Coordinates of C-alpha atoms in Angstrom, one line a residue:
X1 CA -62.3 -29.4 -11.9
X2 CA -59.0 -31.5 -12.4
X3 CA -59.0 -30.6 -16.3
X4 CA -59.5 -27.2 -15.2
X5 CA -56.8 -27.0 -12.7
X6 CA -54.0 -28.8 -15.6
X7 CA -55.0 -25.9 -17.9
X8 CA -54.8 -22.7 -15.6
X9 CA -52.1 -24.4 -13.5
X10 CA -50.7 -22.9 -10.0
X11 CA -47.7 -21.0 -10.7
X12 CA -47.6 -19.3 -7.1
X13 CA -47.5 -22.4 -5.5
X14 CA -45.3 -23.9 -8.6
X15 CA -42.6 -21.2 -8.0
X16 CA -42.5 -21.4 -3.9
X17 CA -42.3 -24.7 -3.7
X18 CA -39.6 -25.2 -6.2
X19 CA -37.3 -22.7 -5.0
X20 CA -36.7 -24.6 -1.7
X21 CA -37.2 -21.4 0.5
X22 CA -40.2 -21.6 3.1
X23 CA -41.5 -18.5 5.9
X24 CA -41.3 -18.2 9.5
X25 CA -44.5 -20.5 9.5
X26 CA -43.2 -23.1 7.4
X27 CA -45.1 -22.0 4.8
X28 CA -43.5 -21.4 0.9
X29 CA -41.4 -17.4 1.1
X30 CA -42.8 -15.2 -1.0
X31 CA -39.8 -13.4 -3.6
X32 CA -40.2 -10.2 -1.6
X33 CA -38.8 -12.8 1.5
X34 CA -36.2 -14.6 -0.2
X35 CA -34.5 -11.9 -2.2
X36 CA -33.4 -9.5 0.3
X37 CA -31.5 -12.6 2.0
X38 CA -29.7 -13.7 -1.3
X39 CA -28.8 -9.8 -2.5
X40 CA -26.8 -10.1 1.4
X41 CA -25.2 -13.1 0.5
X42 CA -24.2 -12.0 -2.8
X43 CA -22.5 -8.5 -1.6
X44 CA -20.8 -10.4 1.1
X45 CA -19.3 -13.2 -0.9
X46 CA -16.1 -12.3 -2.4
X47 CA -15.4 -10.8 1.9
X48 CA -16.3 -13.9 2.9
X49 CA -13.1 -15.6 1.0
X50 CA -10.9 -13.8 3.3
X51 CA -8.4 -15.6 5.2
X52 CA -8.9 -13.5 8.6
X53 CA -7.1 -15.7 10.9
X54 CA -4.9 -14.5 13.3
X55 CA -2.0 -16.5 11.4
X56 CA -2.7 -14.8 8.1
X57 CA -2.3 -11.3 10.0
X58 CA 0.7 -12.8 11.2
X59 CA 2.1 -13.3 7.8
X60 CA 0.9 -10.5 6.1
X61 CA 2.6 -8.1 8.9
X62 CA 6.1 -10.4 8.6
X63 CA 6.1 -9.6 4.8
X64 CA 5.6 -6.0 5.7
X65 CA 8.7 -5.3 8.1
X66 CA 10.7 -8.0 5.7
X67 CA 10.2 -6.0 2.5
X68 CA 10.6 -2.3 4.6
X69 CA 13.7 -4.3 6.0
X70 CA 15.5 -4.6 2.7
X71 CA 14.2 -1.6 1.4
X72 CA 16.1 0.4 4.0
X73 CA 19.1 -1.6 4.0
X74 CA 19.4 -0.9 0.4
X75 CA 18.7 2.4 1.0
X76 CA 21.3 2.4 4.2
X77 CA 23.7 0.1 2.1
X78 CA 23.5 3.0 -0.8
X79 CA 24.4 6.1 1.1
X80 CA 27.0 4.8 2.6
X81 CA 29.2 3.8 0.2
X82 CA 28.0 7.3 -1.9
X83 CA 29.4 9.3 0.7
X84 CA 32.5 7.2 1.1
X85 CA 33.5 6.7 -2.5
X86 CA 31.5 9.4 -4.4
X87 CA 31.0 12.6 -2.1
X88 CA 33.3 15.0 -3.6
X89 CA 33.7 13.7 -6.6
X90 CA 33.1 14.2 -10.0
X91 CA 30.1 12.4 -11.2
X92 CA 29.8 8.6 -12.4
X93 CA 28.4 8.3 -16.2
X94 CA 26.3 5.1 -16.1
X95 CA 24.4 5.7 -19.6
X96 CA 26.1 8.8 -20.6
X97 CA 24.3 11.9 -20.1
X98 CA 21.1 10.3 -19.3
X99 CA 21.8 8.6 -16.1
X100 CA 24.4 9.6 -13.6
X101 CA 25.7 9.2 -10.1
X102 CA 25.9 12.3 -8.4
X103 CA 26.3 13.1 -4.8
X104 CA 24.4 15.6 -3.3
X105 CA 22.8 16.3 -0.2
X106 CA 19.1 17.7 0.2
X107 CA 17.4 19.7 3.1
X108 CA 14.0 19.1 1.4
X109 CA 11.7 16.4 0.6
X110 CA 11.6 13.2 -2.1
X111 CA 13.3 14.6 -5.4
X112 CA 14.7 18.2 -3.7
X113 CA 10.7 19.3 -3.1
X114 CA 10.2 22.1 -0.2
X115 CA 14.0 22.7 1.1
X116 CA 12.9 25.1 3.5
X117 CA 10.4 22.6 5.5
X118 CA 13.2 20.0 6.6
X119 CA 11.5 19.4 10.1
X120 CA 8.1 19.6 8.7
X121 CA 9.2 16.5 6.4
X122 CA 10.6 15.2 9.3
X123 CA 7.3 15.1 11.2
X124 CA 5.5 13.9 8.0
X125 CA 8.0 10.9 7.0
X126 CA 7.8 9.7 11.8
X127 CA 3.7 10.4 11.0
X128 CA 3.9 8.2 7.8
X129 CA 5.4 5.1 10.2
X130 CA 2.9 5.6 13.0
X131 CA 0.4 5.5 10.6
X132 CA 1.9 1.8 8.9
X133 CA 1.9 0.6 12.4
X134 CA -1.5 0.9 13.4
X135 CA -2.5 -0.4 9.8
X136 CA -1.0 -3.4 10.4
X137 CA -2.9 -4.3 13.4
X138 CA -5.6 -5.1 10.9
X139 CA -4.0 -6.3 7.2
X140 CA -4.7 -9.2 6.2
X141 CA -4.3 -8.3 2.2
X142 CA -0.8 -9.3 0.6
X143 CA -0.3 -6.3 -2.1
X144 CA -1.0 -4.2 0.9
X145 CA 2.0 -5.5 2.8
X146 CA 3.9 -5.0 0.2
X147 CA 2.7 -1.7 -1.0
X148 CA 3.2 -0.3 3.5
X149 CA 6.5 -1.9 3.6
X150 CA 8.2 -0.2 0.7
X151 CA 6.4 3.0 2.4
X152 CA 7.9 1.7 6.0
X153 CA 11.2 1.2 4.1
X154 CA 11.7 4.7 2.4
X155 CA 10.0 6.7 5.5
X156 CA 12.7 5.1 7.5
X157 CA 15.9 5.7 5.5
X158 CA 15.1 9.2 4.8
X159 CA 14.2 9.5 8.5
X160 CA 17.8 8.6 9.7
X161 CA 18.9 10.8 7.4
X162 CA 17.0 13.6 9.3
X163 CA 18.2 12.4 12.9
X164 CA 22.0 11.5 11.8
X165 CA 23.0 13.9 9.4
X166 CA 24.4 17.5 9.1
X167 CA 23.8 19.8 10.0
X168 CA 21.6 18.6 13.4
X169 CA 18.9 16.0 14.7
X170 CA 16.0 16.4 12.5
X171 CA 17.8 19.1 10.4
X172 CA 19.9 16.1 8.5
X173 CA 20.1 16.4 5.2
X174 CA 19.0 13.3 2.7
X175 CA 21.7 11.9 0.0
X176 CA 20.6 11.8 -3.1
X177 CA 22.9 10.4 -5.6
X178 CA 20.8 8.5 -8.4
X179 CA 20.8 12.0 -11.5
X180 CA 18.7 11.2 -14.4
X181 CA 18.9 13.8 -17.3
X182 CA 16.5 16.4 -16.9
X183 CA 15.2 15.4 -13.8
X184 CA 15.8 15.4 -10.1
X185 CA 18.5 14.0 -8.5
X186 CA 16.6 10.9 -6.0
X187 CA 18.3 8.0 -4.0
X188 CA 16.6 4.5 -3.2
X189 CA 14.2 5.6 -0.5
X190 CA 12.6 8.0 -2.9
X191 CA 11.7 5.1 -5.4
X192 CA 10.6 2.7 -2.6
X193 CA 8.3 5.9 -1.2
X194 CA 7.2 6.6 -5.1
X195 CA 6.8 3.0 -5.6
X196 CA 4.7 2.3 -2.6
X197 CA 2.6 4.9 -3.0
X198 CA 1.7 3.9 -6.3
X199 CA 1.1 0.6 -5.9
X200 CA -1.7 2.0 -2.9
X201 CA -3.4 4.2 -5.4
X202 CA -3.7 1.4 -7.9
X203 CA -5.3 -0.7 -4.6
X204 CA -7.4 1.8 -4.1
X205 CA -8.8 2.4 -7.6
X206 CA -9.7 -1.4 -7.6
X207 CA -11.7 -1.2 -4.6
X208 CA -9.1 -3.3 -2.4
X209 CA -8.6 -2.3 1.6
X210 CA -5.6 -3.3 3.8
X211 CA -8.1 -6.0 5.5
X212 CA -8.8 -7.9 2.4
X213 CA -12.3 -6.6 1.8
X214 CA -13.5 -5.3 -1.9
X215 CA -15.9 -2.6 -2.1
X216 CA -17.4 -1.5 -5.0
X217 CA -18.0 2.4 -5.2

């Protein structure tokens, strides 16, 4: 019986008790047991590396308002010495005729889009913020910070240009001053909006949310 036994051998009993796992009874898990557990653990593992601490949120939403900070000061910074030194003027060559510095002022949206819809823009660019905010109550991914605050940052300065400017509250019109050659005229919240919005699709494509998680579509 004992030479028999060595010859067939037990591989049930072989394979449960070597893979460590064991039932509600105590008894060795079958596979069908065992894998389900391990497929959960394996879709959950890369989430499971996220720092979700209140402290990270902390930071991540700190990087946000810090980069939409500079972005619209540079933006702010921009327009104001445009319209003080170059309003009026003739137009600054910086690389000949392929990039310029030409002040202009636009009723429409990013890159003179839609002049007839300034208060419709107006509503999009205060929507675009709310939206940010209530992101952030939940982002704990850094590229996401980043991408919502140069967002943040260009919705903002184009924003005061709606309230502040000619010809009324939210009728303002943008500056623009940055005139590439065969192309339209744009200022610094325009690239931070372009850039932002960029960098999210490029997030998205990888599978990466504002909370840190990867999915795989």
């Amino acid at each position: 019986m004992a030479e028999a036994e060595r010859i067939i051998g037990t591989p049930d009993i072989t394979g449960a008790e070597g893979s460590g796992e064991t039932g509600p009874d105590g008894s060795a898990a079958s596979p069908d047991q065992v894998e389900p557990e391990a497929r959960d653990t394996g879709a959950t593992a890369a989430d499971a590396d996220v720092d979700r601490s209140p402290a990270t949120r902390r930071r991540r939403v700190i990087l946000l308002f810090c980069v939409a900070v500079v972005a619209y000061l540079l933006d702010l910074g921009s327009k104001m010495l445009v319209v003080a030194k170059l309003e009026h003027q003739e137009p600054v060559e910086l690389l000949g005729d392929w990039l310029k510095l030409d002040a202009l002022r636009n009723s429409g949206a990013a890159f003179g889009i839609g002049e007839a819809f300034t208060i419709i823009f107006t509503i999009i660019a205060a929507t675009v913020i709310v939206v940010i905010a209530r992101l952030a109550r939940k982002l704990y991914s850094l590229p996401w910070a980043i991408a919502l605050g140069l967002l943040l940052g260009g919705a903002l300065g184009n924003l005061t240009d709606r309230i502040f400017r000619a010809p009324g509250v939210f009728e303002g019109a943008v500056v623009d001053f940055i005139a590439p050659a065969h192309f339209a005229v744009f200022n610094l919240a325009d690239s931070a909006i372009v850039c932002g919005g960029i960098l999210i699709v490029f997030l998205s494509f990888k599978g990466l949310d504002p909370d840190g998680t990867v999915h795989k579509d």
